[in-house]
Coordinates of C-alpha atoms in Angstrom, one line a residue:
Chain A
M1 CA -28.8 50.2 1.3
F2 CA -29.9 46.7 2.0
L3 CA -32.1 46.6 -1.1
Q4 CA -29.2 47.9 -3.2
K5 CA -26.9 45.1 -2.0
L6 CA -29.7 42.6 -2.6
R7 CA -30.2 43.8 -6.2
Y8 CA -26.4 43.6 -6.9
R9 CA -26.4 40.0 -5.5
I10 CA -29.3 39.0 -7.8
F11 CA -27.6 40.8 -10.7
K12 CA -24.5 38.7 -10.2
Q13 CA -26.4 35.5 -9.9
N14 CA -29.0 36.0 -12.6
K15 CA -27.4 38.7 -14.8
I16 CA -30.5 40.9 -14.6
S17 CA -29.8 44.5 -15.7
F18 CA -29.2 46.8 -12.8
F19 CA -31.5 49.5 -14.0
S20 CA -34.3 47.4 -15.5
S21 CA -37.7 47.2 -13.9
I22 CA -38.2 44.1 -11.8
S23 CA -41.2 42.1 -13.0
Q24 CA -43.6 40.3 -10.7
K25 CA -42.1 36.9 -11.4
S26 CA -38.6 38.1 -10.4
Q27 CA -40.0 39.8 -7.3
S28 CA -41.2 36.4 -6.0
D29 CA -37.8 35.0 -6.8
I30 CA -36.1 37.6 -4.6
L31 CA -38.5 36.8 -1.8
N32 CA -37.7 33.1 -2.1
L33 CA -34.0 33.9 -1.9
L34 CA -34.6 35.9 1.2
K35 CA -36.4 33.0 2.9
S36 CA -34.2 30.1 2.0
D37 CA -30.5 30.4 2.6
K38 CA -27.8 28.7 0.6
N39 CA -27.4 25.7 2.9
E40 CA -28.6 22.2 1.8
V41 CA -31.5 20.9 3.9
H42 CA -33.1 17.4 3.9
E43 CA -36.2 16.7 5.9
G44 CA -35.4 19.5 8.2
Y45 CA -31.8 18.4 8.8
R46 CA -28.9 20.6 7.7
I47 CA -26.5 18.7 5.4
V48 CA -23.0 19.0 6.8
A49 CA -19.6 17.9 5.5
G50 CA -17.2 16.6 8.2
I51 CA -13.5 16.1 7.6
V52 CA -11.6 13.1 9.0
L53 CA -8.1 14.4 8.4
S54 CA -5.4 11.8 9.2
R55 CA -1.6 11.7 9.3
T56 CA -0.7 8.2 8.3
P57 CA 2.1 6.2 10.1
I58 CA 5.6 7.4 9.2
I59 CA 7.6 4.4 10.5
L60 CA 7.1 0.7 10.7
R61 CA 5.3 -0.6 13.8
D62 CA 7.3 -2.2 16.6
P63 CA 7.0 -6.0 16.5
H64 CA 5.3 -7.8 19.3
P65 CA 7.8 -9.7 21.5
F66 CA 6.5 -13.1 20.2
E67 CA 6.6 -11.8 16.7
R68 CA 10.3 -10.7 17.3
E69 CA 11.2 -14.1 18.6
Y70 CA 9.5 -15.9 15.7
Y71 CA 11.3 -13.7 13.1
L72 CA 14.7 -14.4 14.9
Y73 CA 14.0 -18.2 14.8
Q74 CA 13.1 -18.0 11.1
Q75 CA 16.3 -16.0 10.4
R76 CA 18.3 -18.8 12.1
L77 CA 16.5 -21.5 10.1
E78 CA 17.1 -19.5 6.9
H79 CA 20.8 -19.2 7.8
I80 CA 21.1 -22.9 8.4
H81 CA 19.3 -24.0 5.2
A82 CA 20.8 -21.4 2.9
P83 CA 23.4 -22.5 0.3
P84 CA 26.9 -21.4 1.1
F85 CA 27.7 -17.8 0.3
P86 CA 29.6 -17.5 -3.0
V87 CA 32.5 -15.3 -1.8
D88 CA 34.3 -15.6 -5.2
F89 CA 31.2 -14.3 -7.1
Y90 CA 30.8 -11.2 -4.9
F91 CA 34.5 -10.4 -4.1
K92 CA 37.4 -10.5 -6.4
K93 CA 40.4 -12.5 -5.2
G94 CA 43.0 -10.4 -3.6
S95 CA 40.9 -7.3 -3.5
V96 CA 40.6 -5.0 -0.4
A97 CA 36.8 -5.7 -0.1
E98 CA 37.5 -9.5 0.1
K99 CA 40.1 -9.0 2.8
K100 CA 37.7 -6.9 4.9
W101 CA 34.9 -9.5 4.4
R102 CA 37.1 -12.3 5.7
E103 CA 38.2 -10.3 8.7
K104 CA 34.6 -9.5 9.5
K105 CA 33.6 -13.1 9.3
E106 CA 36.4 -14.2 11.6
R107 CA 35.4 -11.5 14.1
E108 CA 31.8 -12.6 14.1
K109 CA 32.9 -16.2 14.6
A110 CA 35.0 -15.3 17.6
E111 CA 32.2 -13.2 19.2
A112 CA 29.8 -16.1 18.7
L113 CA 32.1 -18.5 20.4
L114 CA 32.7 -16.1 23.3
A115 CA 29.0 -16.6 24.2
F116 CA 29.8 -20.3 25.2
G117 CA 32.2 -18.6 27.6
S118 CA 34.8 -19.6 30.2
R119 CA 34.2 -21.2 33.7
K120 CA 34.2 -17.7 35.3
T121 CA 31.1 -16.6 33.4
K122 CA 29.4 -20.0 33.8
N123 CA 26.7 -18.8 36.3
K124 CA 25.7 -15.7 34.3
T125 CA 22.9 -16.0 31.7
S126 CA 23.6 -15.7 28.0
F127 CA 22.0 -12.3 27.7
E128 CA 24.2 -10.8 30.5
K129 CA 27.3 -12.1 28.8
I130 CA 26.3 -10.4 25.5
D131 CA 25.5 -7.1 27.3
E132 CA 29.1 -7.1 28.8
E133 CA 30.7 -7.5 25.4
E134 CA 28.6 -4.7 23.8
T135 CA 31.3 -2.4 22.3
I136 CA 31.5 -0.2 19.2
D137 CA 33.9 -1.5 16.6
S138 CA 35.1 1.5 14.8
S139 CA 37.0 -0.7 12.3
D140 CA 33.7 -1.8 10.8
V141 CA 33.0 1.6 9.5
S142 CA 35.5 2.6 6.7
S143 CA 36.8 6.1 6.2
D144 CA 35.1 6.2 2.8
E145 CA 31.5 5.6 4.0
E146 CA 29.7 8.2 6.0
E147 CA 28.3 7.2 9.3
I148 CA 24.5 7.0 8.9
K149 CA 22.7 8.5 11.9
I150 CA 19.4 6.9 12.5
A151 CA 16.7 9.2 14.0
N152 CA 14.9 8.2 17.2
R153 CA 11.7 6.3 16.9
I154 CA 10.4 8.1 20.0
T155 CA 10.6 11.8 19.2
S156 CA 10.8 14.8 21.6
A157 CA 7.1 15.4 21.0
D158 CA 6.4 11.9 22.3
L159 CA 8.3 12.6 25.5
I160 CA 6.6 15.9 26.2
N161 CA 3.3 14.5 24.9
D162 CA 2.8 17.5 22.7
V163 CA -0.7 16.8 21.3
K164 CA -0.5 19.6 18.7
S165 CA 2.7 18.2 17.1
L166 CA 2.6 16.0 13.9
D167 CA 5.8 14.3 14.9
R168 CA 4.3 12.4 17.8
A169 CA 3.4 8.7 17.7
L170 CA 5.1 8.0 14.4
Q171 CA 3.9 4.4 14.3
R172 CA 0.2 5.3 14.6
T173 CA -2.4 7.3 12.6
L174 CA -3.2 10.7 14.0
Y175 CA -6.6 12.3 13.5
L176 CA -7.3 16.1 13.7
I177 CA -10.0 17.2 16.2
V178 CA -10.8 20.8 16.8
K179 CA -12.4 22.6 19.8
K180 CA -15.4 24.8 19.1
P181 CA -16.1 27.8 21.4
R182 CA -18.9 26.1 23.4
E183 CA -19.2 24.2 26.7
T184 CA -20.7 20.8 25.7
H185 CA -19.7 18.8 22.7
S186 CA -16.8 21.1 22.1
W187 CA -14.3 18.7 20.6
Q188 CA -15.2 17.2 17.2
F189 CA -13.9 16.7 13.7
P190 CA -13.9 19.9 11.6
Q191 CA -17.2 20.3 9.9
G192 CA -19.4 22.8 8.1
G193 CA -22.6 23.1 6.1
V194 CA -22.8 22.1 2.5
E195 CA -24.1 24.9 0.2
K196 CA -26.6 24.3 -2.6
T197 CA -24.2 25.0 -5.4
E198 CA -21.3 22.7 -4.3
T199 CA -20.4 19.0 -3.9
L200 CA -19.5 17.3 -0.6
V201 CA -15.7 17.4 -1.4
Q202 CA -15.9 21.1 -2.3
A203 CA -17.7 21.8 0.9
A204 CA -15.2 19.8 2.9
N205 CA -12.3 21.7 1.3
R206 CA -13.9 25.0 2.0
E207 CA -14.8 24.3 5.6
L208 CA -11.4 22.9 6.4
E209 CA -9.8 26.1 5.0
E210 CA -12.2 28.3 6.9
E211 CA -11.8 26.5 10.2
C212 CA -8.2 25.4 10.2
G213 CA -6.5 27.8 7.8
N214 CA -4.9 27.3 4.4
C215 CA -1.4 26.3 5.6
M216 CA -1.9 22.5 5.1
D217 CA -1.1 20.3 2.2
V218 CA -4.2 18.0 2.2
W219 CA -5.4 15.3 -0.2
F220 CA -9.0 14.1 -0.1
V221 CA -9.5 10.4 -0.7
G222 CA -12.0 10.4 -3.5
R223 CA -15.4 12.1 -3.5
R224 CA -17.4 9.6 -1.5
P225 CA -18.1 10.0 2.2
I226 CA -16.8 7.3 4.6
G227 CA -19.2 7.9 7.5
Y228 CA -22.6 9.3 8.5
Y229 CA -23.8 10.8 11.7
K230 CA -27.2 12.3 12.4
Y231 CA -27.9 14.4 15.5
D232 CA -30.6 16.7 16.7
Y233 CA -29.9 20.2 17.8
P234 CA -30.6 21.0 21.5
K235 CA -34.2 22.3 22.1
C236 CA -33.1 25.9 22.9
F237 CA -31.3 26.2 19.6
V238 CA -34.2 24.8 17.7
K239 CA -36.6 27.5 18.9
E240 CA -34.5 30.2 17.3
N241 CA -33.9 28.5 13.9
I242 CA -37.2 26.9 13.0
E243 CA -35.8 25.5 9.7
Y244 CA -33.3 23.1 11.2
K245 CA -34.2 20.2 13.5
G246 CA -30.6 19.0 13.5
A247 CA -27.8 18.0 11.2
K248 CA -26.7 15.1 9.1
V249 CA -22.9 14.9 8.9
F250 CA -21.2 13.1 6.0
F251 CA -17.5 12.5 6.8
M252 CA -14.9 12.8 4.1
A253 CA -11.5 11.1 4.4
A254 CA -8.4 13.2 3.8
H255 CA -4.6 12.9 4.4
I256 CA -2.2 15.6 5.5
F257 CA 1.3 15.6 4.0
A258 CA 2.7 18.9 5.2
G259 CA 1.7 22.0 7.2
Q260 CA -0.1 22.7 10.4
V261 CA -3.5 24.0 11.7
K262 CA -3.9 27.7 12.2
V263 CA -6.1 28.7 15.1
D264 CA -8.1 31.9 14.4
N265 CA -10.1 31.9 17.7
K266 CA -13.3 32.6 15.7
E267 CA -14.5 29.2 14.6
I268 CA -12.1 27.1 16.6
I269 CA -10.2 27.8 19.8
D270 CA -8.0 24.8 20.0
F271 CA -6.9 21.7 18.1
A272 CA -5.2 18.3 18.7
W273 CA -3.7 15.4 16.7
V274 CA -4.8 12.3 18.5
T275 CA -4.9 8.5 17.9
K276 CA -8.1 6.6 17.9
Q277 CA -7.7 5.5 21.6
E278 CA -6.8 9.0 22.8
M279 CA -9.8 10.6 21.1
K280 CA -12.1 9.1 23.8
N281 CA -10.6 11.6 26.3
Y282 CA -11.5 14.6 24.2
V283 CA -14.7 13.8 22.4
H284 CA -18.2 13.1 23.8
T285 CA -19.0 9.4 24.2
E286 CA -22.0 9.5 21.9
Y287 CA -19.9 11.1 19.1
Y288 CA -17.1 8.6 19.6
E289 CA -19.4 5.7 19.3
A290 CA -20.8 7.0 16.0
V291 CA -17.3 7.8 14.6
K292 CA -15.0 5.1 15.9
D293 CA -15.6 2.6 13.1
M294 CA -14.2 4.9 10.5
L295 CA -10.9 5.2 12.3
S296 CA -7.9 3.0 11.8
E297 CA -6.4 0.8 14.5
H298 CA -2.9 1.1 13.0
Chain B
M1 CA 29.1 -2.9 15.4
L2 CA 27.0 -6.0 16.1
T3 CA 23.6 -5.0 17.6
R4 CA 22.1 -7.0 20.4
S5 CA 19.6 -8.8 18.1
K6 CA 22.4 -9.8 15.7
K7 CA 24.5 -11.2 18.6
L8 CA 21.5 -13.2 19.9
F9 CA 21.0 -14.6 16.5
L10 CA 24.6 -15.8 16.1
Y11 CA 24.8 -17.2 19.6
N12 CA 21.5 -19.1 19.5
R13 CA 22.2 -20.5 16.1
Y14 CA 24.0 -23.4 17.8
Q15 CA 21.1 -24.1 20.1
F16 CA 19.0 -25.5 17.3
L17 CA 21.3 -28.1 15.9
S18 CA 18.3 -30.3 15.5
A19 CA 17.1 -27.9 12.8
V20 CA 20.0 -28.9 10.6
P21 CA 18.4 -30.9 7.8
R22 CA 18.9 -34.6 7.7
I23 CA 19.1 -36.1 4.3
F24 CA 16.1 -38.4 3.6
N25 CA 16.1 -41.2 1.0
K26 CA 13.2 -43.5 0.4
T27 CA 15.3 -46.5 1.3
S28 CA 16.3 -45.0 4.7
L29 CA 12.7 -44.5 5.7
H30 CA 11.5 -46.9 8.4
T31 CA 8.6 -49.2 7.8
Y32 CA 6.2 -47.1 10.0
Q33 CA 7.4 -43.9 8.3
K34 CA 5.9 -44.2 4.9
S35 CA 6.2 -40.6 3.8
L36 CA 8.6 -37.7 4.1
P37 CA 8.1 -35.2 6.9
P38 CA 5.8 -32.3 6.0
A39 CA 7.4 -29.4 4.1
N40 CA 6.9 -26.9 6.9
L41 CA 9.2 -28.8 9.2
P42 CA 13.0 -28.2 9.0
D43 CA 13.5 -31.9 8.6
S44 CA 11.9 -31.9 5.2
P45 CA 14.1 -31.5 2.1
S46 CA 11.6 -29.1 0.6
F47 CA 11.6 -26.9 3.7
Y48 CA 11.2 -23.2 3.1
P49 CA 11.7 -20.8 6.0
G50 CA 8.9 -18.4 6.8
R51 CA 9.1 -14.6 6.9
T52 CA 12.1 -13.2 8.7
S53 CA 10.9 -9.6 9.4
I54 CA 7.9 -7.2 9.0
L55 CA 7.7 -6.1 5.4
R56 CA 7.5 -2.4 4.9
M57 CA 5.4 -2.3 1.8
E58 CA 3.0 -5.0 3.1
D59 CA 2.5 -3.2 6.4
F60 CA 1.9 0.1 4.4
Y61 CA -0.7 -1.7 2.3
H62 CA -2.6 -3.1 5.3
S63 CA -2.4 0.1 7.4
T64 CA -3.1 2.8 4.9
L65 CA -3.4 1.8 1.3
S66 CA -6.1 -0.8 1.5
T67 CA -8.5 1.6 3.3
D68 CA -7.9 4.3 0.7
L69 CA -8.4 1.8 -2.2
M70 CA -11.6 0.6 -0.7
I71 CA -12.9 4.2 -0.6
L72 CA -11.7 5.0 -4.2
S73 CA -12.8 1.7 -5.8
Y74 CA -16.3 1.6 -4.2
K75 CA -19.1 1.3 -6.7
D76 CA -22.7 2.2 -5.8
P77 CA -25.0 -0.8 -6.3
E78 CA -26.4 0.5 -9.7
S79 CA -23.1 1.0 -11.4
E80 CA -21.8 -2.3 -9.9
Q81 CA -24.7 -4.2 -11.3
K82 CA -24.1 -2.6 -14.7
F83 CA -20.5 -3.6 -14.7
I84 CA -21.2 -7.2 -13.7
E85 CA -23.9 -7.5 -16.4
K86 CA -21.5 -6.1 -19.0
R87 CA -18.9 -8.7 -18.2
Q88 CA -21.5 -11.5 -18.0
K89 CA -22.9 -10.4 -21.4
E90 CA -19.6 -11.1 -23.1
H91 CA -19.8 -14.7 -21.9
L92 CA -23.1 -15.5 -23.7
P93 CA -22.6 -17.9 -26.6
I94 CA -23.3 -16.6 -30.0
K95 CA -25.1 -19.8 -31.2
K96 CA -28.8 -19.6 -30.7
S97 CA -29.1 -23.4 -30.4
V98 CA -27.0 -23.3 -27.3
L99 CA -29.5 -21.1 -25.5
T100 CA -31.9 -24.1 -25.5
R101 CA -29.3 -26.2 -23.7
D102 CA -31.4 -26.5 -20.6
I103 CA -34.4 -27.9 -22.6
N104 CA -32.4 -30.4 -24.5
P105 CA -31.9 -33.4 -22.1
F106 CA -29.0 -34.8 -24.2
A107 CA -26.9 -31.7 -23.6
I108 CA -27.2 -31.4 -19.8
N109 CA -23.7 -32.4 -18.8
R110 CA -21.9 -31.2 -21.9
P111 CA -19.3 -28.5 -21.3
P112 CA -20.4 -25.0 -22.2
P113 CA -19.4 -24.3 -25.9
K114 CA -17.0 -21.5 -26.6
P115 CA -18.4 -18.5 -28.5
R116 CA -17.4 -18.2 -32.1
G117 CA -14.6 -15.9 -33.1
N118 CA -11.4 -15.0 -31.2
K119 CA -13.2 -12.7 -28.8
K120 CA -11.5 -12.0 -25.5
R121 CA -13.6 -13.1 -22.5
L122 CA -12.8 -11.3 -19.3
P123 CA -13.6 -12.8 -15.9
V124 CA -16.8 -11.8 -14.1
P125 CA -16.0 -10.0 -10.8
P126 CA -17.7 -11.0 -7.5
K127 CA -19.9 -8.6 -5.5
Q128 CA -17.8 -6.0 -3.8
S129 CA -16.8 -6.6 -0.2
P130 CA -13.7 -5.9 2.0
K131 CA -12.2 -9.1 0.5
T132 CA -12.3 -7.7 -3.1
I133 CA -10.1 -4.7 -2.4
P134 CA -7.3 -4.8 -5.1
K135 CA -4.2 -6.5 -3.8
L136 CA -0.8 -7.4 -5.3
L137 CA -0.7 -11.2 -5.8
K138 CA 2.6 -11.8 -7.5
I139 CA 5.3 -10.2 -9.7
D140 CA 6.6 -12.0 -12.8
V141 CA 10.1 -11.0 -14.0
H142 CA 10.9 -12.2 -17.4
C143 CA 14.0 -11.9 -19.6
M144 CA 14.3 -12.7 -23.3
I145 CA 17.9 -13.2 -24.4
K146 CA 18.2 -13.4 -28.2
E147 CA 22.0 -13.9 -28.0
A148 CA 21.1 -17.4 -26.6
I149 CA 20.2 -18.4 -30.2
H150 CA 23.9 -18.7 -31.2
S151 CA 25.4 -19.5 -27.7
K152 CA 23.5 -20.9 -24.7
Q153 CA 26.0 -19.5 -22.2
H154 CA 24.5 -16.1 -22.5
L155 CA 21.4 -17.5 -20.7
L156 CA 23.4 -17.8 -17.6
S157 CA 24.0 -14.1 -17.3
G158 CA 20.2 -13.5 -17.4
I159 CA 19.5 -16.3 -14.9
M160 CA 22.2 -15.0 -12.5
A161 CA 20.9 -11.4 -12.8
L162 CA 17.3 -12.4 -12.1
Q163 CA 18.3 -14.5 -9.2
C164 CA 20.3 -11.7 -7.7
I165 CA 17.4 -9.2 -8.1
T166 CA 14.5 -11.4 -6.9
S167 CA 16.3 -14.0 -4.6
E168 CA 14.4 -16.8 -6.3
R169 CA 15.8 -19.3 -8.8
P170 CA 14.5 -18.6 -12.4
T171 CA 13.3 -21.2 -14.8
V172 CA 14.3 -21.3 -18.4
V173 CA 11.8 -20.4 -21.1
Y174 CA 11.8 -22.4 -24.3
S175 CA 10.5 -21.1 -27.7
K176 CA 7.0 -22.3 -28.7
T177 CA 7.5 -21.7 -32.5
G178 CA 10.4 -21.3 -34.8
V179 CA 11.3 -18.2 -36.8
A180 CA 13.7 -18.9 -39.7
Q181 CA 14.6 -15.3 -40.1
W182 CA 16.2 -15.2 -36.7
K183 CA 17.5 -18.7 -36.9
L184 CA 15.2 -19.7 -34.1
R185 CA 13.9 -23.3 -33.8
K186 CA 11.1 -24.7 -31.7
D187 CA 11.9 -25.7 -28.1
M188 CA 15.1 -23.7 -28.0
P189 CA 16.1 -22.1 -24.6
I190 CA 15.5 -18.4 -25.3
G191 CA 14.9 -16.7 -22.0
C192 CA 14.3 -17.0 -18.3
K193 CA 11.4 -16.1 -16.0
V194 CA 10.8 -16.0 -12.3
S195 CA 7.5 -15.6 -10.3
I196 CA 7.8 -14.1 -6.8
S197 CA 5.1 -13.7 -4.2
G198 CA 5.0 -12.8 -0.5
P199 CA 8.1 -11.5 1.2
P200 CA 10.4 -11.6 -1.9
M201 CA 7.8 -9.7 -3.9
Y202 CA 7.5 -6.9 -1.4
T203 CA 11.3 -6.5 -1.0
F204 CA 11.6 -6.4 -4.8
L205 CA 8.9 -3.8 -5.0
D206 CA 10.6 -1.8 -2.3
K207 CA 13.9 -1.9 -4.2
L208 CA 12.2 -0.8 -7.4
V209 CA 10.3 2.1 -6.0
E210 CA 13.0 3.4 -3.6
I211 CA 16.2 2.9 -5.7
V212 CA 15.8 1.8 -9.3
L213 CA 12.9 3.8 -10.7
P214 CA 14.1 7.2 -9.4
R215 CA 17.5 6.6 -10.9
M216 CA 16.4 5.6 -14.3
K217 CA 17.3 8.0 -17.1
E218 CA 14.6 9.5 -19.3
W219 CA 11.9 7.4 -17.7
H220 CA 8.7 9.2 -16.8
G221 CA 6.4 6.4 -15.7
I222 CA 4.6 3.3 -16.9
P223 CA 2.5 4.1 -20.0
I224 CA -1.1 4.6 -18.9
T225 CA -2.3 2.3 -21.7
S226 CA -0.5 -0.6 -20.1
G227 CA -2.7 -3.4 -18.9
D228 CA -4.5 -6.6 -20.0
Q229 CA -8.0 -5.1 -19.2
N230 CA -8.0 -7.3 -16.1
G231 CA -5.9 -5.3 -13.7
N232 CA -2.5 -6.7 -14.5
I233 CA 0.1 -4.0 -15.4
A234 CA 3.4 -4.7 -17.2
M235 CA 6.5 -2.6 -17.8
G236 CA 9.8 -3.1 -19.5
F237 CA 13.3 -2.2 -18.3
P238 CA 16.3 -1.4 -20.5
A239 CA 19.6 -3.2 -19.9
S240 CA 21.0 -0.1 -18.1
A241 CA 18.4 -0.6 -15.4
L242 CA 20.0 -3.8 -14.2
S243 CA 23.1 -1.9 -13.0
L244 CA 20.9 0.3 -10.7
F245 CA 19.9 -2.6 -8.5
P246 CA 21.9 -2.7 -5.3
D247 CA 22.4 -6.5 -5.7
I248 CA 24.1 -6.1 -9.0
E249 CA 25.7 -2.7 -8.6
G250 CA 28.4 -4.1 -6.3
N251 CA 29.8 -6.8 -8.6
Y252 CA 28.7 -5.5 -12.0
D253 CA 31.7 -7.1 -13.7
M254 CA 30.6 -10.7 -12.9
F255 CA 27.7 -10.3 -15.4
P256 CA 29.1 -10.7 -18.9
L257 CA 25.9 -9.8 -20.7
M258 CA 23.5 -7.1 -19.4
T259 CA 19.9 -7.7 -20.8
G260 CA 16.7 -5.8 -20.4
F261 CA 13.8 -7.5 -18.7
D262 CA 10.1 -7.0 -18.1
V263 CA 8.1 -6.9 -14.9
I264 CA 4.4 -7.9 -14.7
F265 CA 2.4 -6.9 -11.7
N266 CA -0.3 -9.4 -11.1
T267 CA -3.1 -7.9 -9.1
T268 CA -6.5 -9.0 -7.9
A269 CA -8.2 -6.0 -9.5
Y270 CA -10.8 -6.6 -12.3
T271 CA -10.1 -3.4 -14.2
D272 CA -6.9 -1.7 -15.4
Y273 CA -8.0 1.5 -13.6
E274 CA -8.0 -0.2 -10.2
G275 CA -4.7 -2.0 -11.0
R276 CA -3.1 1.4 -11.8
M277 CA -4.6 2.9 -8.6
L278 CA -3.0 0.1 -6.5
L279 CA 0.4 0.5 -8.1
S280 CA 0.3 4.3 -7.9
G281 CA -0.5 3.8 -4.2
F282 CA 2.9 2.0 -4.0
Q283 CA 4.5 5.1 -5.5
I284 CA 4.9 3.8 -9.1
P285 CA 4.3 6.7 -11.5
F286 CA 2.3 6.6 -14.7
T287 CA 2.8 8.9 -17.7
P288 CA -0.3 11.0 -18.5
R289 CA -2.1 10.6 -21.8
K290 CA -0.6 12.6 -24.7
K291 CA -3.8 12.8 -26.7
M292 CA -7.3 13.7 -25.4
G293 CA -10.3 12.4 -27.4
R294 CA -11.8 9.0 -27.8
K295 CA -8.5 7.2 -27.2
G296 CA -7.5 9.7 -24.6
R297 CA -10.5 9.3 -22.3
I298 CA -10.0 7.4 -19.1
N299 CA -11.9 4.2 -19.2
R300 CA -12.9 3.2 -15.6
N301 CA -14.3 -0.2 -16.7

């Protein structure tokens, strides 16, 4: 049965007739195929394609307090130095829009003057005075315009700290790490061996689908690797497989735009989307040191 | 509703009365004060305030796009060397006698002679590094108004429109030659142009990508053949595109003459391929090639 299967495999690869007699030369070819498997090997190290799958930041980062103060100061300076606003150019005389604009300006002037305050509020600081007067002016929003609801910058996933969610940490880059079914060095980037008939990107695509499912919309950034990590297999493992001493991992950069990882409990048992700093808590220190320079601080 | 930051801004405006510019004349300067204050101080008449917020497009470039561009535009040392040599080769003078310039002692400090013919010489790129990742330097917006030939007032419409779009004051462009057929004479004001860089550039790009380009009718992208072989990509807009800008949409009636304009993206890329890569990273689409073949092949260099 096994020989039949082997013959069919050779037939598919080399298009040899199924019923023809196998010559001496092709016999040695079959034997060679049996010995070497389809994986790429270099100097005894298995060539492996790793995937650094990242979800890029979705919202603008929060400004540093000093940055915020600087921008406010520059806004004030711009306001002072700006030429006067040409009301007649933007609003037609006697129109409804012009009336609304003038009312808005008067309201703003009154609110600004309130900050100087009366004798009663003299001891309070300026910030406290402003907090007191914080009210919603419904007259600002006209009946024609729809009230735009701005979503929260801190999502529900942030509050629960749901590590599997892609809606967490919208300001940061999230990287995918998967947990392999073993005790040591379990958390790592998805990776798998490169076959002899394929390129690095093809291998990366295939391995990502095998490990994490095909429910993700992923784009690989070019065909060049962004990182390299060489490691030796533990000694007990090496005794069984004499061919490999260890592995040389070439990391490929990719971005996810939609979808989620599917855990099949065969190759991976768990996954997480983490930032560069959070990865230290999951991944082995040696691995992190090798991999951290590829990852973004943003 | 006034948010807290807006209220802070209005209240604290009056704290900085010293920031109000004082008018300087040369006669009013004291004897010890021989020059005007530096331009970065609010006292200077040429003061220009710094950035007033984090720019979305710029932050996107620095956080995501630049890393991706670095990976995509990386050349292995062999192909990089080939490319540099190809560009350097174009700079060699055609005259043989010039090659002996080093030997001839009379010709040591003479400027290098130009090669014969009208051959285009492209700049030689430096060795690749994180600093040579393609970046947007500036955007030039230019408007040619042919109606200005018979009446100069039509120029104003173009100037106002460009100022509204870009927030910078445009300069008038004068004709270099005359064409009798069009009744055009030399040094006649025929258009206006404005060059924007930094914060106004990124806000203009944001407006283009988010609002204007998606709304343009029958526009499928910048032609992929666009480019000056040195990474600068240009595109033209019809007159109808002006009305799509939010700055002009509101008071459309104030512009008597709507004109088309062209936008030139000036990048630090050394090839059109990299320039297009940068712009498509900013979500600007390009039309694919219609023909395949010698002209249809993508030229990466």
